[in-house]
Amino acid sequence: MNITTSPADMATALAKSFAGQILRSGDPHYDEARRVHNGLIDKRPALIARCLGVADVIDALALARERRLEIAVRGGGHNVAGRATTEGGMLIDLSLMKGVYVDPNRRTARAQGGATWREFNRETQLHGLATTGGVVSSTGVAGLTLGGGLGWLMGKHALALDNLLSAEVVLADGRVVTASSEQNADLFWALRGGGGNFGVVTSFEYRLHPVGPLVTGGLIAWPFAAAWDVLRHFRDVTANLPDEFTVFGGLVHAPDGSGEKLAVMVMCHCGPLAAGEMAAERVKGFGTPAVDAVGAMPYCDLNAMLDGAYPRGALNYWKSSFLGGLDDDAIRTMIDCFGRCPTPMGQLLLEHFHGAVTRVGVADTAFPHRAEGYNMLVLSEWTEPRQTEACTAWARDSFAALRPYMGAGRYVNYIDADERDDVIAAAYGPNYARLQRIKAKYDPANLFRLNQNILPTA
Ligand code: FAD
């Protein structure tokens, strides 16, 4: 029996207690509120519940359960697969819940579920503190942390999720619980890598570290003609890095829209400036760069320096996998594939893992990818809808061409909407069976399924 009633009736029912905004089709801000980062996603929720606090989340969830609505949960809305929205269901939107509260004495911060890394870094940097966050500042703290959280500080301080101390969670049955190593430890383990499968996380408590305010970092680019040498240099550089120094490499287009192809390295050294300068010299003293924008800069600026390349509303289709290694054939294939890229916003990126992120055990958290190496991201991004077919085909073809060099591991936060269930299960690797048992305990009816879904088992 379908007991959904009209959006107007549901809005009226929710409005009896709700403190935030309730939006439905036809309301002035509905169209803006239903959009997510990826412009390819075009879904129309029956109701958007823009929560102001935990009680709003509980009420929106209760109504969705009662009316049997599909439930989507939004933090920063950056998930490329568009898992933070629903067609015809209830969108529990946390984007108004942006509080970030820093305790400089304990070196911790609590962030509400709608905060972005820009907002988080701004508050923590007031005290010269930070934790690992995303490399694009508009990404949400919530989804990024629940799935992993790769970023500039991961060599020194591991992933965002490795810095999580506790989380406040609204469970499928409406109860509010704390998950930490002392309370609901099984849930706490699962939240650190299991995505949005276990409930709505209304706030996250992180461990902070002294960082900056000045760090050494930036981008250095060479002409595409030098790509072969640059990527081999990148391989040499990343073979031996101090924990403080995280370096990503790849093939990108010039940000001016000219379509000029470049080979790049982007980096952050979070240690003393003199050490950072020396480490950066090793990267920079190579060939004839076309652009050298590496130097001392505020950590907040570093965390926003790539934002312009990922505008909200651009069309995105991504494929990614961890590489077994970066041998010459893999480099050659990358260069061939990038030569055929049809969009001046397309990229092939290599995110290097080393240091602290690789010293956490595979089963210590639900996130299993702890080997030193590279995560390869085929990032197709464009603005013209008429290019959609060519740009998605390029990503698929490039991914297929690079397949022989890839391992089995996939990063859940980059998995696109068209992947099969077995790919998603493989992304959780050896932790999947344990995640399924914990899912069965906390969300047996799989109410939270618009995510990289873990199927509950007994
Ligand atoms: P949303 O789209 O809001 O949510 C993603 C998923 O998490 C959904 O399934 C949603 O239901 C669930 N969710 C969101 N909030 C909550 C909550 N409070 N409680 C429970 N479930 C919730 N990843 C990295 O690791 N490092 C990077 O540097 C990085 N850079 C990126 C840059 C860009 C431009 C983009 C588009 C993505 C990037 N990502 C990066 C990937 C990113 O981690 C994922 O897209 C992540 O899902 C974004 O989190 P969000 O809160 O913005 O996502």
PDB file of N, CA, C and O in Angstrom, residues 253-316:
ATOM      1  N   HIS A 253      43.943  20.538 -18.025  1.00  0.00           N
ATOM      2  CA  HIS A 253      43.894  21.628 -18.999  1.00  0.00           C
ATOM      3  C   HIS A 253      44.141  22.961 -18.299  1.00  0.00           C
ATOM      4  O   HIS A 253      43.811  23.119 -17.122  1.00  0.00           O
ATOM      5  N   ALA A 254      44.677  23.903 -19.056  1.00  0.00           N
ATOM      6  CA  ALA A 254      44.923  25.237 -18.494  1.00  0.00           C
ATOM      7  C   ALA A 254      43.599  25.825 -18.006  1.00  0.00           C
ATOM      8  O   ALA A 254      42.559  25.644 -18.647  1.00  0.00           O
ATOM      9  N   PRO A 255      43.624  26.521 -16.863  1.00  0.00           N
ATOM     10  CA  PRO A 255      42.368  27.040 -16.291  1.00  0.00           C
ATOM     11  C   PRO A 255      41.743  28.175 -17.107  1.00  0.00           C
ATOM     12  O   PRO A 255      40.604  28.549 -16.859  1.00  0.00           O
ATOM     13  N   ASP A 256      42.455  28.705 -18.116  1.00  0.00           N
ATOM     14  CA  ASP A 256      41.905  29.837 -18.878  1.00  0.00           C
ATOM     15  C   ASP A 256      40.898  29.405 -19.950  1.00  0.00           C
ATOM     16  O   ASP A 256      40.393  30.235 -20.712  1.00  0.00           O
ATOM     17  N   GLY A 257      40.604  28.101 -20.029  1.00  0.00           N
ATOM     18  CA  GLY A 257      39.608  27.640 -20.996  1.00  0.00           C
ATOM     19  C   GLY A 257      40.161  27.505 -22.404  1.00  0.00           C
ATOM     20  O   GLY A 257      39.415  27.170 -23.341  1.00  0.00           O
ATOM     21  N   SER A 258      41.458  27.750 -22.583  1.00  0.00           N
ATOM     22  CA  SER A 258      42.054  27.699 -23.923  1.00  0.00           C
ATOM     23  C   SER A 258      42.132  26.277 -24.464  1.00  0.00           C
ATOM     24  O   SER A 258      42.299  26.063 -25.664  1.00  0.00           O
ATOM     25  N   GLY A 259      42.014  25.302 -23.575  1.00  0.00           N
ATOM     26  CA  GLY A 259      42.128  23.913 -24.000  1.00  0.00           C
ATOM     27  C   GLY A 259      43.565  23.414 -24.000  1.00  0.00           C
ATOM     28  O   GLY A 259      43.819  22.252 -24.317  1.00  0.00           O
ATOM     29  N   GLU A 260      44.510  24.280 -23.632  1.00  0.00           N
ATOM     30  CA  GLU A 260      45.918  23.852 -23.609  1.00  0.00           C
ATOM     31  C   GLU A 260      46.120  22.752 -22.568  1.00  0.00           C
ATOM     32  O   GLU A 260      45.695  22.865 -21.421  1.00  0.00           O
ATOM     33  N   LYS A 261      46.753  21.680 -22.997  1.00  0.00           N
ATOM     34  CA  LYS A 261      46.972  20.545 -22.090  1.00  0.00           C
ATOM     35  C   LYS A 261      48.284  20.735 -21.327  1.00  0.00           C
ATOM     36  O   LYS A 261      49.267  21.233 -21.883  1.00  0.00           O
ATOM     37  N   LEU A 262      48.283  20.292 -20.058  1.00  0.00           N
ATOM     38  CA  LEU A 262      49.451  20.481 -19.187  1.00  0.00           C
ATOM     39  C   LEU A 262      49.698  19.206 -18.370  1.00  0.00           C
ATOM     40  O   LEU A 262      48.755  18.448 -18.095  1.00  0.00           O
ATOM     41  N   ALA A 263      50.948  19.013 -17.990  1.00  0.00           N
ATOM     42  CA  ALA A 263      51.284  17.981 -16.989  1.00  0.00           C
ATOM     43  C   ALA A 263      51.566  18.723 -15.685  1.00  0.00           C
ATOM     44  O   ALA A 263      52.317  19.704 -15.688  1.00  0.00           O
ATOM     45  N   VAL A 264      50.960  18.267 -14.584  1.00  0.00           N
ATOM     46  CA  VAL A 264      51.055  19.060 -13.348  1.00  0.00           C
ATOM     47  C   VAL A 264      51.448  18.235 -12.133  1.00  0.00           C
ATOM     48  O   VAL A 264      51.275  17.021 -12.110  1.00  0.00           O
ATOM     49  N   MET A 265      51.928  18.958 -11.133  1.00  0.00           N
ATOM     50  CA  MET A 265      51.993  18.426  -9.775  1.00  0.00           C
ATOM     51  C   MET A 265      51.413  19.499  -8.855  1.00  0.00           C
ATOM     52  O   MET A 265      51.684  20.690  -9.049  1.00  0.00           O
ATOM     53  N   VAL A 266      50.634  19.048  -7.916  1.00  0.00           N
ATOM     54  CA  VAL A 266      50.007  19.953  -6.947  1.00  0.00           C
ATOM     55  C   VAL A 266      50.412  19.428  -5.577  1.00  0.00           C
ATOM     56  O   VAL A 266      50.437  18.215  -5.369  1.00  0.00           O
ATOM     57  N   MET A 267      50.746  20.333  -4.666  1.00  0.00           N
ATOM     58  CA  MET A 267      51.374  19.822  -3.442  1.00  0.00           C
ATOM     59  C   MET A 267      51.091  20.674  -2.206  1.00  0.00           C
ATOM     60  O   MET A 267      50.713  21.848  -2.325  1.00  0.00           O
ATOM     61  N   CYS A 268      51.313  20.040  -1.069  1.00  0.00           N
ATOM     62  CA  CYS A 268      51.270  20.760   0.214  1.00  0.00           C
ATOM     63  C   CYS A 268      52.306  20.154   1.144  1.00  0.00           C
ATOM     64  O   CYS A 268      52.341  18.936   1.337  1.00  0.00           O
ATOM     65  N   HIS A 269      53.157  21.018   1.690  1.00  0.00           N
ATOM     66  CA  HIS A 269      54.071  20.609   2.764  1.00  0.00           C
ATOM     67  C   HIS A 269      53.597  21.330   4.012  1.00  0.00           C
ATOM     68  O   HIS A 269      53.599  22.568   4.056  1.00  0.00           O
ATOM     69  N   CYS A 270      53.185  20.567   5.030  1.00  0.00           N
ATOM     70  CA  CYS A 270      52.565  21.201   6.201  1.00  0.00           C
ATOM     71  C   CYS A 270      53.555  21.382   7.353  1.00  0.00           C
ATOM     72  O   CYS A 270      53.156  21.755   8.452  1.00  0.00           O
ATOM     73  N   GLY A 271      54.852  21.134   7.095  1.00  0.00           N
ATOM     74  CA  GLY A 271      55.861  21.305   8.144  1.00  0.00           C
ATOM     75  C   GLY A 271      56.434  22.714   8.130  1.00  0.00           C
ATOM     76  O   GLY A 271      55.884  23.626   7.499  1.00  0.00           O
ATOM     77  N   PRO A 272      57.572  22.902   8.825  1.00  0.00           N
ATOM     78  CA  PRO A 272      58.189  24.239   8.855  1.00  0.00           C
ATOM     79  C   PRO A 272      58.462  24.744   7.437  1.00  0.00           C
ATOM     80  O   PRO A 272      58.788  23.957   6.535  1.00  0.00           O
ATOM     81  N   LEU A 273      58.375  26.073   7.255  1.00  0.00           N
ATOM     82  CA  LEU A 273      58.478  26.629   5.893  1.00  0.00           C
ATOM     83  C   LEU A 273      59.820  26.313   5.244  1.00  0.00           C
ATOM     84  O   LEU A 273      59.891  26.033   4.043  1.00  0.00           O
ATOM     85  N   ALA A 274      60.906  26.344   6.029  1.00  0.00           N
ATOM     86  CA  ALA A 274      62.225  26.088   5.430  1.00  0.00           C
ATOM     87  C   ALA A 274      62.276  24.662   4.881  1.00  0.00           C
ATOM     88  O   ALA A 274      62.779  24.416   3.775  1.00  0.00           O
ATOM     89  N   ALA A 275      61.728  23.710   5.636  1.00  0.00           N
ATOM     90  CA  ALA A 275      61.714  22.312   5.174  1.00  0.00           C
ATOM     91  C   ALA A 275      60.816  22.182   3.946  1.00  0.00           C
ATOM     92  O   ALA A 275      61.126  21.441   3.007  1.00  0.00           O
ATOM     93  N   GLY A 276      59.711  22.920   3.957  1.00  0.00           N
ATOM     94  CA  GLY A 276      58.790  22.889   2.813  1.00  0.00           C
ATOM     95  C   GLY A 276      59.445  23.410   1.552  1.00  0.00           C
ATOM     96  O   GLY A 276      59.294  22.842   0.460  1.00  0.00           O
ATOM     97  N   GLU A 277      60.189  24.492   1.729  1.00  0.00           N
ATOM     98  CA  GLU A 277      60.862  25.088   0.566  1.00  0.00           C
ATOM     99  C   GLU A 277      61.877  24.105  -0.022  1.00  0.00           C
ATOM    100  O   GLU A 277      61.941  23.911  -1.249  1.00  0.00           O
ATOM    101  N   MET A 278      62.617  23.446   0.844  1.00  0.00           N
ATOM    102  CA  MET A 278      63.610  22.470   0.357  1.00  0.00           C
ATOM    103  C   MET A 278      62.928  21.308  -0.358  1.00  0.00           C
ATOM    104  O   MET A 278      63.360  20.855  -1.425  1.00  0.00           O
ATOM    105  N   ALA A 279      61.844  20.814   0.222  1.00  0.00           N
ATOM    106  CA  ALA A 279      61.129  19.686  -0.380  1.00  0.00           C
ATOM    107  C   ALA A 279      60.553  20.089  -1.744  1.00  0.00           C
ATOM    108  O   ALA A 279      60.613  19.327  -2.707  1.00  0.00           O
ATOM    109  N   ALA A 280      60.011  21.299  -1.823  1.00  0.00           N
ATOM    110  CA  ALA A 280      59.415  21.758  -3.082  1.00  0.00           C
ATOM    111  C   ALA A 280      60.476  21.944  -4.157  1.00  0.00           C
ATOM    112  O   ALA A 280      60.227  21.694  -5.346  1.00  0.00           O
ATOM    113  N   GLU A 281      61.671  22.357  -3.748  1.00  0.00           N
ATOM    114  CA  GLU A 281      62.761  22.563  -4.728  1.00  0.00           C
ATOM    115  C   GLU A 281      63.045  21.284  -5.505  1.00  0.00           C
ATOM    116  O   GLU A 281      63.340  21.299  -6.688  1.00  0.00           O
ATOM    117  N   ARG A 282      62.947  20.161  -4.786  1.00  0.00           N
ATOM    118  CA  ARG A 282      63.221  18.868  -5.427  1.00  0.00           C
ATOM    119  C   ARG A 282      62.218  18.603  -6.563  1.00  0.00           C
ATOM    120  O   ARG A 282      62.547  18.019  -7.591  1.00  0.00           O
ATOM    121  N   VAL A 283      60.984  19.052  -6.381  1.00  0.00           N
ATOM    122  CA  VAL A 283      59.954  18.862  -7.407  1.00  0.00           C
ATOM    123  C   VAL A 283      60.153  19.876  -8.530  1.00  0.00           C
ATOM    124  O   VAL A 283      60.058  19.564  -9.718  1.00  0.00           O
ATOM    125  N   LYS A 284      60.463  21.101  -8.124  1.00  0.00           N
ATOM    126  CA  LYS A 284      60.475  22.208  -9.095  1.00  0.00           C
ATOM    127  C   LYS A 284      61.724  22.211  -9.980  1.00  0.00           C
ATOM    128  O   LYS A 284      61.673  22.682 -11.120  1.00  0.00           O
ATOM    129  N   GLY A 285      62.826  21.688  -9.453  1.00  0.00           N
ATOM    130  CA  GLY A 285      64.069  21.765 -10.218  1.00  0.00           C
ATOM    131  C   GLY A 285      64.079  20.770 -11.351  1.00  0.00           C
ATOM    132  O   GLY A 285      64.964  19.918 -11.449  1.00  0.00           O
ATOM    133  N   PHE A 286      63.115  20.820 -12.199  1.00  0.00           N
ATOM    134  CA  PHE A 286      62.993  19.825 -13.268  1.00  0.00           C
ATOM    135  C   PHE A 286      62.433  20.489 -14.516  1.00  0.00           C
ATOM    136  O   PHE A 286      61.385  21.142 -14.478  1.00  0.00           O
ATOM    137  N   GLY A 287      63.128  20.342 -15.641  1.00  0.00           N
ATOM    138  CA  GLY A 287      62.624  20.821 -16.930  1.00  0.00           C
ATOM    139  C   GLY A 287      62.325  22.306 -16.917  1.00  0.00           C
ATOM    140  O   GLY A 287      62.890  23.081 -16.139  1.00  0.00           O
ATOM    141  N   THR A 288      61.421  22.696 -17.805  1.00  0.00           N
ATOM    142  CA  THR A 288      61.057  24.114 -17.921  1.00  0.00           C
ATOM    143  C   THR A 288      59.555  24.259 -17.684  1.00  0.00           C
ATOM    144  O   THR A 288      58.744  24.088 -18.594  1.00  0.00           O
ATOM    145  N   PRO A 289      59.185  24.554 -16.437  1.00  0.00           N
ATOM    146  CA  PRO A 289      57.743  24.665 -16.159  1.00  0.00           C
ATOM    147  C   PRO A 289      57.088  25.821 -16.920  1.00  0.00           C
ATOM    148  O   PRO A 289      57.719  26.862 -17.147  1.00  0.00           O
ATOM    149  N   ALA A 290      55.830  25.620 -17.293  1.00  0.00           N
ATOM    150  CA  ALA A 290      55.054  26.699 -17.918  1.00  0.00           C
ATOM    151  C   ALA A 290      54.459  27.598 -16.835  1.00  0.00           C
ATOM    152  O   ALA A 290      54.233  28.791 -17.059  1.00  0.00           O
ATOM    153  N   VAL A 291      54.178  27.009 -15.691  1.00  0.00           N
ATOM    154  CA  VAL A 291      53.616  27.759 -14.552  1.00  0.00           C
ATOM    155  C   VAL A 291      54.291  27.252 -13.289  1.00  0.00           C
ATOM    156  O   VAL A 291      54.446  26.048 -13.123  1.00  0.00           O
ATOM    157  N   ASP A 292      54.703  28.171 -12.412  1.00  0.00           N
ATOM    158  CA  ASP A 292      55.220  27.756 -11.112  1.00  0.00           C
ATOM    159  C   ASP A 292      54.550  28.623 -10.050  1.00  0.00           C
ATOM    160  O   ASP A 292      54.908  29.782  -9.860  1.00  0.00           O
ATOM    161  N   ALA A 293      53.539  28.056  -9.425  1.00  0.00           N
ATOM    162  CA  ALA A 293      52.812  28.802  -8.392  1.00  0.00           C
ATOM    163  C   ALA A 293      52.976  28.113  -7.051  1.00  0.00           C
ATOM    164  O   ALA A 293      52.029  27.983  -6.269  1.00  0.00           O
ATOM    165  N   VAL A 294      54.188  27.626  -6.782  1.00  0.00           N
ATOM    166  CA  VAL A 294      54.464  26.951  -5.505  1.00  0.00           C
ATOM    167  C   VAL A 294      55.223  27.909  -4.590  1.00  0.00           C
ATOM    168  O   VAL A 294      56.195  28.538  -5.020  1.00  0.00           O
ATOM    169  N   GLY A 295      54.786  28.013  -3.369  1.00  0.00           N
ATOM    170  CA  GLY A 295      55.473  28.883  -2.409  1.00  0.00           C
ATOM    171  C   GLY A 295      54.737  28.847  -1.083  1.00  0.00           C
ATOM    172  O   GLY A 295      53.846  28.018  -0.874  1.00  0.00           O
ATOM    173  N   ALA A 296      55.112  29.753  -0.206  1.00  0.00           N
ATOM    174  CA  ALA A 296      54.430  29.823   1.092  1.00  0.00           C
ATOM    175  C   ALA A 296      53.070  30.481   0.895  1.00  0.00           C
ATOM    176  O   ALA A 296      52.961  31.489   0.186  1.00  0.00           O
ATOM    177  N   MET A 297      52.054  29.907   1.467  1.00  0.00           N
ATOM    178  CA  MET A 297      50.711  30.517   1.380  1.00  0.00           C
ATOM    179  C   MET A 297      49.866  30.078   2.579  1.00  0.00           C
ATOM    180  O   MET A 297      50.149  29.037   3.185  1.00  0.00           O
ATOM    181  N   PRO A 298      48.821  30.859   2.912  1.00  0.00           N
ATOM    182  CA  PRO A 298      47.949  30.448   4.014  1.00  0.00           C
ATOM    183  C   PRO A 298      47.283  29.112   3.684  1.00  0.00           C
ATOM    184  O   PRO A 298      46.897  28.865   2.537  1.00  0.00           O
ATOM    185  N   TYR A 299      47.176  28.277   4.720  1.00  0.00           N
ATOM    186  CA  TYR A 299      46.570  26.952   4.514  1.00  0.00           C
ATOM    187  C   TYR A 299      45.166  27.076   3.910  1.00  0.00           C
ATOM    188  O   TYR A 299      44.796  26.302   3.016  1.00  0.00           O
ATOM    189  N   CYS A 300      44.396  28.065   4.350  1.00  0.00           N
ATOM    190  CA  CYS A 300      43.036  28.226   3.806  1.00  0.00           C
ATOM    191  C   CYS A 300      43.081  28.513   2.303  1.00  0.00           C
ATOM    192  O   CYS A 300      42.236  28.038   1.545  1.00  0.00           O
ATOM    193  N   ASP A 301      44.066  29.303   1.872  1.00  0.00           N
ATOM    194  CA  ASP A 301      44.169  29.613   0.432  1.00  0.00           C
ATOM    195  C   ASP A 301      44.545  28.358  -0.346  1.00  0.00           C
ATOM    196  O   ASP A 301      44.023  28.108  -1.441  1.00  0.00           O
ATOM    197  N   LEU A 302      45.467  27.600   0.213  1.00  0.00           N
ATOM    198  CA  LEU A 302      45.863  26.354  -0.458  1.00  0.00           C
ATOM    199  C   LEU A 302      44.652  25.460  -0.645  1.00  0.00           C
ATOM    200  O   LEU A 302      44.454  24.846  -1.698  1.00  0.00           O
ATOM    201  N   ASN A 303      43.811  25.406   0.382  1.00  0.00           N
ATOM    202  CA  ASN A 303      42.653  24.527   0.315  1.00  0.00           C
ATOM    203  C   ASN A 303      41.568  25.016  -0.640  1.00  0.00           C
ATOM    204  O   ASN A 303      40.628  24.293  -0.937  1.00  0.00           O
ATOM    205  N   ALA A 304      41.713  26.233  -1.108  1.00  0.00           N
ATOM    206  CA  ALA A 304      40.716  26.769  -2.057  1.00  0.00           C
ATOM    207  C   ALA A 304      41.319  26.980  -3.441  1.00  0.00           C
ATOM    208  O   ALA A 304      40.617  27.374  -4.361  1.00  0.00           O
ATOM    209  N   MET A 305      42.616  26.691  -3.606  1.00  0.00           N
ATOM    210  CA  MET A 305      43.270  27.086  -4.868  1.00  0.00           C
ATOM    211  C   MET A 305      42.739  26.320  -6.075  1.00  0.00           C
ATOM    212  O   MET A 305      42.849  26.791  -7.197  1.00  0.00           O
ATOM    213  N   LEU A 306      42.150  25.137  -5.859  1.00  0.00           N
ATOM    214  CA  LEU A 306      41.647  24.365  -7.002  1.00  0.00           C
ATOM    215  C   LEU A 306      40.150  24.577  -7.235  1.00  0.00           C
ATOM    216  O   LEU A 306      39.579  24.027  -8.186  1.00  0.00           O
ATOM    217  N   ASP A 307      39.511  25.361  -6.382  1.00  0.00           N
ATOM    218  CA  ASP A 307      38.041  25.491  -6.444  1.00  0.00           C
ATOM    219  C   ASP A 307      37.546  25.899  -7.837  1.00  0.00           C
ATOM    220  O   ASP A 307      36.523  25.409  -8.315  1.00  0.00           O
ATOM    221  N   GLY A 308      38.275  26.825  -8.469  1.00  0.00           N
ATOM    222  CA  GLY A 308      37.821  27.367  -9.752  1.00  0.00           C
ATOM    223  C   GLY A 308      37.693  26.307 -10.833  1.00  0.00           C
ATOM    224  O   GLY A 308      36.916  26.467 -11.790  1.00  0.00           O
ATOM    225  N   ALA A 309      38.408  25.206 -10.680  1.00  0.00           N
ATOM    226  CA  ALA A 309      38.364  24.152 -11.704  1.00  0.00           C
ATOM    227  C   ALA A 309      37.110  23.287 -11.585  1.00  0.00           C
ATOM    228  O   ALA A 309      36.840  22.473 -12.475  1.00  0.00           O
ATOM    229  N   TYR A 310      36.365  23.459 -10.478  1.00  0.00           N
ATOM    230  CA  TYR A 310      35.202  22.589 -10.245  1.00  0.00           C
ATOM    231  C   TYR A 310      33.967  23.433  -9.925  1.00  0.00           C
ATOM    232  O   TYR A 310      33.442  23.390  -8.806  1.00  0.00           O
ATOM    233  N   PRO A 311      33.483  24.208 -10.897  1.00  0.00           N
ATOM    234  CA  PRO A 311      32.346  25.079 -10.589  1.00  0.00           C
ATOM    235  C   PRO A 311      31.057  24.289 -10.346  1.00  0.00           C
ATOM    236  O   PRO A 311      30.832  23.245 -10.963  1.00  0.00           O
ATOM    237  N   ARG A 312      30.242  24.800  -9.442  1.00  0.00           N
ATOM    238  CA  ARG A 312      28.953  24.164  -9.159  1.00  0.00           C
ATOM    239  C   ARG A 312      28.107  24.188 -10.427  1.00  0.00           C
ATOM    240  O   ARG A 312      28.071  25.208 -11.132  1.00  0.00           O
ATOM    241  N   GLY A 313      27.460  23.089 -10.732  1.00  0.00           N
ATOM    242  CA  GLY A 313      26.574  23.034 -11.899  1.00  0.00           C
ATOM    243  C   GLY A 313      27.245  22.493 -13.146  1.00  0.00           C
ATOM    244  O   GLY A 313      26.559  22.142 -14.118  1.00  0.00           O
ATOM    245  N   ALA A 314      28.587  22.416 -13.155  1.00  0.00           N
ATOM    246  CA  ALA A 314      29.264  21.785 -14.297  1.00  0.00           C
ATOM    247  C   ALA A 314      28.839  20.316 -14.350  1.00  0.00           C
ATOM    248  O   ALA A 314      28.433  19.730 -13.342  1.00  0.00           O
ATOM    249  N   LEU A 315      28.919  19.720 -15.536  1.00  0.00           N
ATOM    250  CA  LEU A 315      28.485  18.334 -15.716  1.00  0.00           C
ATOM    251  C   LEU A 315      29.692  17.417 -15.446  1.00  0.00           C
ATOM    252  O   LEU A 315      30.798  17.691 -15.936  1.00  0.00           O
ATOM    253  N   ASN A 316      29.470  16.386 -14.655  1.00  0.00           N
ATOM    254  CA  ASN A 316      30.587  15.545 -14.204  1.00  0.00           C
ATOM    255  C   ASN A 316      30.296  14.064 -14.386  1.00  0.00           C
ATOM    256  O   ASN A 316      29.185  13.596 -14.078  1.00  0.00           O
TER     257      ASN A 316
END
